[in-house]
Amino acid sequence: MKKLLLLLLLPALHASAQDLTGVWRGTFYSTKLESMFGSDNKYEVQIDNSGRACKGITYSYQNTAFYGKASLVGMWQPSSKNLIFQEDKLLEYKMEGDPGNDNVYMFTCYLEYRREGNREILEGDYTSMHYKTKKDGGSGKVYLEKVINSDFKKEDFVIKKEKAKEKEKEKEVKKDPPPIAVQPDTAKKVTDAPLKKQPQVIAKNIPKTKPPVIVTRKKPVTVTPPPKRDVVIVPPPKKEIIKEDIVKSEPVKKVEPIKPAELPKLFKERKNELVQTILTPGPEILIELYDNGEIDGDTISVFQNGKQIAYRKGLSTLPITLRIKIDEDNPDQEITMVAENLGSIPPNTALMIVKSGGNRYDLRISSSEQNNAVVRFRYKKE
């Protein structure tokens, strides 16, 4: 009997510019599952996106008579174009030979949105666990594209959104009036005729007379001398003798060197286990830490080269984001995850997504009361 995998979507917050509402269809892929059950696992997600909040339904299926349907909730982060989702309830399950739903596994997905021409794509990773026993079901890849039609039935929220878009298009057409035809100007153009030169009239027999001479008398100008001003000589100011204050310097106190902060016992007393060493040209390393499974109250502290950079942070569907510089001057960086609280389902597990030098690494790490998880980064010039 083939195992049926169902995806889960996470809790939501607020606003985004990109609207993900619609039907998304594709596949999920796992090397482990393919060797056991084949690779014909189809996946359809119908998303109702409002701001950053997402809800809707999922179909995991091989055909329309062999499927599982679940409701979902989730969160969309427009700034990073990341969608994280989980299922929260099983709605329908049609699989012969499995009346007890023993082959139902729930997924937690970490997807990135991108556009290629007219295609909208959601692609990324998933982790899974049994919906009853919480047993680990492995991990794999998910690929979805936005499509017009559903292999099943469109939900009401998808139909409502499509109708709203049609109304908006109709309004835009009504707002833009049809172009007004410009009638040609049939009025006759009036051109000014050239002005005829008027004949000059020359007067004859007019005696020439000289113009009369007009004599004007100038009034005498009286000049008044400026008033005499008394010259006052101001003596230069007396120089004041300023006595300089003699400042007695106090003896310099000896500054005691600052002692480095002691590492906490959780860091020193536990065994540090190396998970992976990553070579990168940098110049920056972006680290995001999520809970790798059910949200059960796991809390961690994170150290960079022995220095604490995150204290008692809770692992959840929202990432713990860290940015680290790495270059020739800082060629070796070591990140250590220390479990502060193992939650209700030990050990403390996390999904670490690393982005650096144009590459992405997905690491699944765990820490307990005996071991800390260590990831090393080394600078390698391109």
PDB file of C-alpha atoms in Angstrom, residues 4-156:
ATOM      1  CA  LEU A   4       0.015   9.246   1.511  1.00  0.00           C
ATOM      2  CA  LEU A   5       1.702  12.442   2.667  1.00  0.00           C
ATOM      3  CA  LEU A   6      -0.279  15.500   3.752  1.00  0.00           C
ATOM      4  CA  LEU A   7       1.128  19.023   4.166  1.00  0.00           C
ATOM      5  CA  LEU A   8       0.506  21.372   7.129  1.00  0.00           C
ATOM      6  CA  LEU A   9       0.520  25.196   7.039  1.00  0.00           C
ATOM      7  CA  LEU A  10       1.511  27.518   9.976  1.00  0.00           C
ATOM      8  CA  PRO A  11       0.047  30.424  12.062  1.00  0.00           C
ATOM      9  CA  ALA A  12      -0.269  33.801  10.361  1.00  0.00           C
ATOM     10  CA  LEU A  13       0.364  37.531  10.857  1.00  0.00           C
ATOM     11  CA  HIS A  14      -0.126  40.594   8.529  1.00  0.00           C
ATOM     12  CA  ALA A  15       0.361  42.456   5.196  1.00  0.00           C
ATOM     13  CA  SER A  16       1.962  41.617   1.888  1.00  0.00           C
ATOM     14  CA  ALA A  17       2.038  43.094  -1.566  1.00  0.00           C
ATOM     15  CA  GLN A  18       2.063  39.756  -3.418  1.00  0.00           C
ATOM     16  CA  ASP A  19      -1.296  37.943  -3.279  1.00  0.00           C
ATOM     17  CA  LEU A  20      -0.878  34.135  -3.213  1.00  0.00           C
ATOM     18  CA  THR A  21      -4.632  33.423  -3.345  1.00  0.00           C
ATOM     19  CA  GLY A  22      -5.398  30.731  -5.908  1.00  0.00           C
ATOM     20  CA  VAL A  23      -4.668  27.151  -6.942  1.00  0.00           C
ATOM     21  CA  TRP A  24      -1.062  25.856  -6.768  1.00  0.00           C
ATOM     22  CA  ARG A  25      -0.257  22.407  -8.144  1.00  0.00           C
ATOM     23  CA  GLY A  26       2.880  20.301  -8.461  1.00  0.00           C
ATOM     24  CA  THR A  27       4.712  17.417  -6.772  1.00  0.00           C
ATOM     25  CA  PHE A  28       6.621  16.483  -3.642  1.00  0.00           C
ATOM     26  CA  TYR A  29       9.711  14.329  -3.835  1.00  0.00           C
ATOM     27  CA  SER A  30      11.690  12.243  -1.345  1.00  0.00           C
ATOM     28  CA  THR A  31      14.498   9.792  -2.141  1.00  0.00           C
ATOM     29  CA  LYS A  32      13.468   7.675   0.835  1.00  0.00           C
ATOM     30  CA  LEU A  33       9.799   7.555  -0.204  1.00  0.00           C
ATOM     31  CA  GLU A  34      10.560   7.010  -3.890  1.00  0.00           C
ATOM     32  CA  SER A  35      12.531   3.838  -3.106  1.00  0.00           C
ATOM     33  CA  MET A  36       9.557   2.570  -1.066  1.00  0.00           C
ATOM     34  CA  PHE A  37       6.429   3.839  -2.848  1.00  0.00           C
ATOM     35  CA  GLY A  38       7.420   5.393  -6.199  1.00  0.00           C
ATOM     36  CA  SER A  39       7.640   9.028  -7.263  1.00  0.00           C
ATOM     37  CA  ASP A  40       4.119   9.755  -8.595  1.00  0.00           C
ATOM     38  CA  ASN A  41       3.138  11.916  -5.598  1.00  0.00           C
ATOM     39  CA  LYS A  42       1.082  14.924  -6.705  1.00  0.00           C
ATOM     40  CA  TYR A  43       0.281  17.885  -4.529  1.00  0.00           C
ATOM     41  CA  GLU A  44      -2.315  20.664  -4.836  1.00  0.00           C
ATOM     42  CA  VAL A  45      -2.693  23.632  -2.496  1.00  0.00           C
ATOM     43  CA  GLN A  46      -5.562  26.133  -2.608  1.00  0.00           C
ATOM     44  CA  ILE A  47      -4.470  29.242  -0.687  1.00  0.00           C
ATOM     45  CA  ASP A  48      -6.561  32.081   0.726  1.00  0.00           C
ATOM     46  CA  ASN A  49      -4.004  34.871   1.328  1.00  0.00           C
ATOM     47  CA  SER A  50      -4.899  38.079   3.194  1.00  0.00           C
ATOM     48  CA  GLY A  51      -1.880  40.208   4.096  1.00  0.00           C
ATOM     49  CA  ARG A  52       0.596  37.842   5.728  1.00  0.00           C
ATOM     50  CA  ALA A  53      -2.086  35.388   6.855  1.00  0.00           C
ATOM     51  CA  CYS A  54      -2.727  32.225   4.831  1.00  0.00           C
ATOM     52  CA  LYS A  55      -5.330  29.508   5.138  1.00  0.00           C
ATOM     53  CA  GLY A  56      -6.913  26.995   2.794  1.00  0.00           C
ATOM     54  CA  ILE A  57      -6.808  23.304   1.884  1.00  0.00           C
ATOM     55  CA  THR A  58      -4.327  20.743   0.533  1.00  0.00           C
ATOM     56  CA  TYR A  59      -4.653  17.594  -1.587  1.00  0.00           C
ATOM     57  CA  SER A  60      -1.958  14.887  -1.512  1.00  0.00           C
ATOM     58  CA  TYR A  61      -2.809  12.376  -4.228  1.00  0.00           C
ATOM     59  CA  GLN A  62      -1.854   9.994  -7.008  1.00  0.00           C
ATOM     60  CA  ASN A  63      -5.236  10.374  -8.739  1.00  0.00           C
ATOM     61  CA  THR A  64      -8.610  11.938  -7.915  1.00  0.00           C
ATOM     62  CA  ALA A  65      -9.859   8.660  -6.372  1.00  0.00           C
ATOM     63  CA  PHE A  66      -6.766   8.095  -4.237  1.00  0.00           C
ATOM     64  CA  TYR A  67      -6.109  11.177  -2.116  1.00  0.00           C
ATOM     65  CA  GLY A  68      -6.106  12.931   1.239  1.00  0.00           C
ATOM     66  CA  LYS A  69      -7.521  16.391   1.901  1.00  0.00           C
ATOM     67  CA  ALA A  70      -6.541  18.636   4.834  1.00  0.00           C
ATOM     68  CA  SER A  71      -7.147  22.193   6.007  1.00  0.00           C
ATOM     69  CA  LEU A  72      -4.181  24.496   6.451  1.00  0.00           C
ATOM     70  CA  VAL A  73      -2.991  27.712   8.051  1.00  0.00           C
ATOM     71  CA  GLY A  74       0.233  29.541   7.250  1.00  0.00           C
ATOM     72  CA  MET A  75       2.372  32.657   7.106  1.00  0.00           C
ATOM     73  CA  TRP A  76       3.689  34.632   4.101  1.00  0.00           C
ATOM     74  CA  GLN A  77       6.756  36.880   4.464  1.00  0.00           C
ATOM     75  CA  PRO A  78       6.749  39.336   1.516  1.00  0.00           C
ATOM     76  CA  SER A  79      10.135  40.892   2.317  1.00  0.00           C
ATOM     77  CA  SER A  80      12.010  37.591   1.948  1.00  0.00           C
ATOM     78  CA  LYS A  81       9.370  35.962  -0.340  1.00  0.00           C
ATOM     79  CA  ASN A  82       9.166  32.963   1.982  1.00  0.00           C
ATOM     80  CA  LEU A  83       6.045  30.907   2.674  1.00  0.00           C
ATOM     81  CA  ILE A  84       6.000  28.544   5.664  1.00  0.00           C
ATOM     82  CA  PHE A  85       3.023  26.259   6.102  1.00  0.00           C
ATOM     83  CA  GLN A  86       1.555  23.224   7.910  1.00  0.00           C
ATOM     84  CA  GLU A  87      -1.706  21.287   7.903  1.00  0.00           C
ATOM     85  CA  ASP A  88      -3.923  21.504  10.969  1.00  0.00           C
ATOM     86  CA  LYS A  89      -6.785  19.047  10.322  1.00  0.00           C
ATOM     87  CA  LEU A  90      -7.503  15.992   8.161  1.00  0.00           C
ATOM     88  CA  LEU A  91     -10.754  16.551   6.195  1.00  0.00           C
ATOM     89  CA  GLU A  92     -10.988  13.578   3.809  1.00  0.00           C
ATOM     90  CA  TYR A  93      -8.969  10.397   3.317  1.00  0.00           C
ATOM     91  CA  LYS A  94      -9.521   7.877   0.506  1.00  0.00           C
ATOM     92  CA  MET A  95      -7.066   5.002   0.469  1.00  0.00           C
ATOM     93  CA  GLU A  96      -8.005   1.360   0.152  1.00  0.00           C
ATOM     94  CA  GLY A  97      -6.522  -0.961   2.745  1.00  0.00           C
ATOM     95  CA  ASP A  98      -5.781   1.761   5.305  1.00  0.00           C
ATOM     96  CA  PRO A  99      -9.042   2.333   7.243  1.00  0.00           C
ATOM     97  CA  GLY A 100      -7.176   3.514  10.356  1.00  0.00           C
ATOM     98  CA  ASN A 101      -5.280   6.290   8.566  1.00  0.00           C
ATOM     99  CA  ASP A 102      -1.997   4.687   9.658  1.00  0.00           C
ATOM    100  CA  ASN A 103      -0.121   5.940   6.585  1.00  0.00           C
ATOM    101  CA  VAL A 104      -0.903   9.648   7.006  1.00  0.00           C
ATOM    102  CA  TYR A 105       2.115  11.897   7.522  1.00  0.00           C
ATOM    103  CA  MET A 106       2.024  15.655   8.059  1.00  0.00           C
ATOM    104  CA  PHE A 107       4.501  18.065   6.420  1.00  0.00           C
ATOM    105  CA  THR A 108       6.099  21.327   7.481  1.00  0.00           C
ATOM    106  CA  CYS A 109       7.170  23.255   4.351  1.00  0.00           C
ATOM    107  CA  TYR A 110       9.658  26.085   3.816  1.00  0.00           C
ATOM    108  CA  LEU A 111       9.048  27.504   0.325  1.00  0.00           C
ATOM    109  CA  GLU A 112      10.407  30.438  -1.678  1.00  0.00           C
ATOM    110  CA  TYR A 113       8.332  32.392  -4.210  1.00  0.00           C
ATOM    111  CA  ARG A 114       9.695  33.414  -7.603  1.00  0.00           C
ATOM    112  CA  ARG A 115       8.399  34.441 -11.034  1.00  0.00           C
ATOM    113  CA  GLU A 116       9.748  33.090 -14.332  1.00  0.00           C
ATOM    114  CA  GLY A 117       8.080  34.949 -17.191  1.00  0.00           C
ATOM    115  CA  ASN A 118       4.324  34.342 -16.790  1.00  0.00           C
ATOM    116  CA  ARG A 119       4.841  31.447 -14.348  1.00  0.00           C
ATOM    117  CA  GLU A 120       4.562  31.868 -10.557  1.00  0.00           C
ATOM    118  CA  ILE A 121       6.464  29.219  -8.594  1.00  0.00           C
ATOM    119  CA  LEU A 122       6.692  28.070  -4.951  1.00  0.00           C
ATOM    120  CA  GLU A 123       9.625  25.728  -4.320  1.00  0.00           C
ATOM    121  CA  GLY A 124      11.539  24.479  -1.297  1.00  0.00           C
ATOM    122  CA  ASP A 125      11.886  21.794   1.371  1.00  0.00           C
ATOM    123  CA  TYR A 126       9.620  19.862   3.692  1.00  0.00           C
ATOM    124  CA  THR A 127       9.929  17.776   6.833  1.00  0.00           C
ATOM    125  CA  SER A 128       7.286  15.268   7.907  1.00  0.00           C
ATOM    126  CA  MET A 129       5.992  13.349  10.913  1.00  0.00           C
ATOM    127  CA  HIS A 130       3.190  10.858  11.556  1.00  0.00           C
ATOM    128  CA  TYR A 131       0.024  12.720  12.494  1.00  0.00           C
ATOM    129  CA  LYS A 132      -0.673  10.406  15.470  1.00  0.00           C
ATOM    130  CA  THR A 133       2.635   9.001  16.768  1.00  0.00           C
ATOM    131  CA  LYS A 134       4.771  12.049  15.758  1.00  0.00           C
ATOM    132  CA  LYS A 135       7.309   9.626  14.280  1.00  0.00           C
ATOM    133  CA  ASP A 136       9.767  11.217  11.853  1.00  0.00           C
ATOM    134  CA  GLY A 137       8.709  10.600   8.244  1.00  0.00           C
ATOM    135  CA  GLY A 138      11.781  12.029   6.539  1.00  0.00           C
ATOM    136  CA  SER A 139      12.241  15.127   4.389  1.00  0.00           C
ATOM    137  CA  GLY A 140      12.241  16.099   0.743  1.00  0.00           C
ATOM    138  CA  LYS A 141      11.475  18.716  -1.909  1.00  0.00           C
ATOM    139  CA  VAL A 142       8.235  20.463  -2.949  1.00  0.00           C
ATOM    140  CA  TYR A 143       7.550  22.183  -6.297  1.00  0.00           C
ATOM    141  CA  LEU A 144       4.306  24.092  -7.025  1.00  0.00           C
ATOM    142  CA  GLU A 145       3.094  26.335  -9.863  1.00  0.00           C
ATOM    143  CA  LYS A 146       0.065  28.629  -9.859  1.00  0.00           C
ATOM    144  CA  VAL A 147      -2.613  27.248 -12.217  1.00  0.00           C
ATOM    145  CA  ILE A 148      -6.104  28.271 -13.355  1.00  0.00           C
ATOM    146  CA  ASN A 149      -7.988  24.983 -12.881  1.00  0.00           C
ATOM    147  CA  SER A 150      -8.105  22.494 -10.012  1.00  0.00           C
ATOM    148  CA  ASP A 151      -7.869  18.694 -10.304  1.00  0.00           C
ATOM    149  CA  PHE A 152     -10.635  18.566  -7.687  1.00  0.00           C
ATOM    150  CA  LYS A 153     -13.009  21.455  -6.893  1.00  0.00           C
ATOM    151  CA  LYS A 154     -12.238  25.120  -6.442  1.00  0.00           C
ATOM    152  CA  GLU A 155     -12.925  26.395  -2.944  1.00  0.00           C
ATOM    153  CA  ASP A 156     -15.330  29.315  -2.443  1.00  0.00           C
TER     154      ASP A 156
END
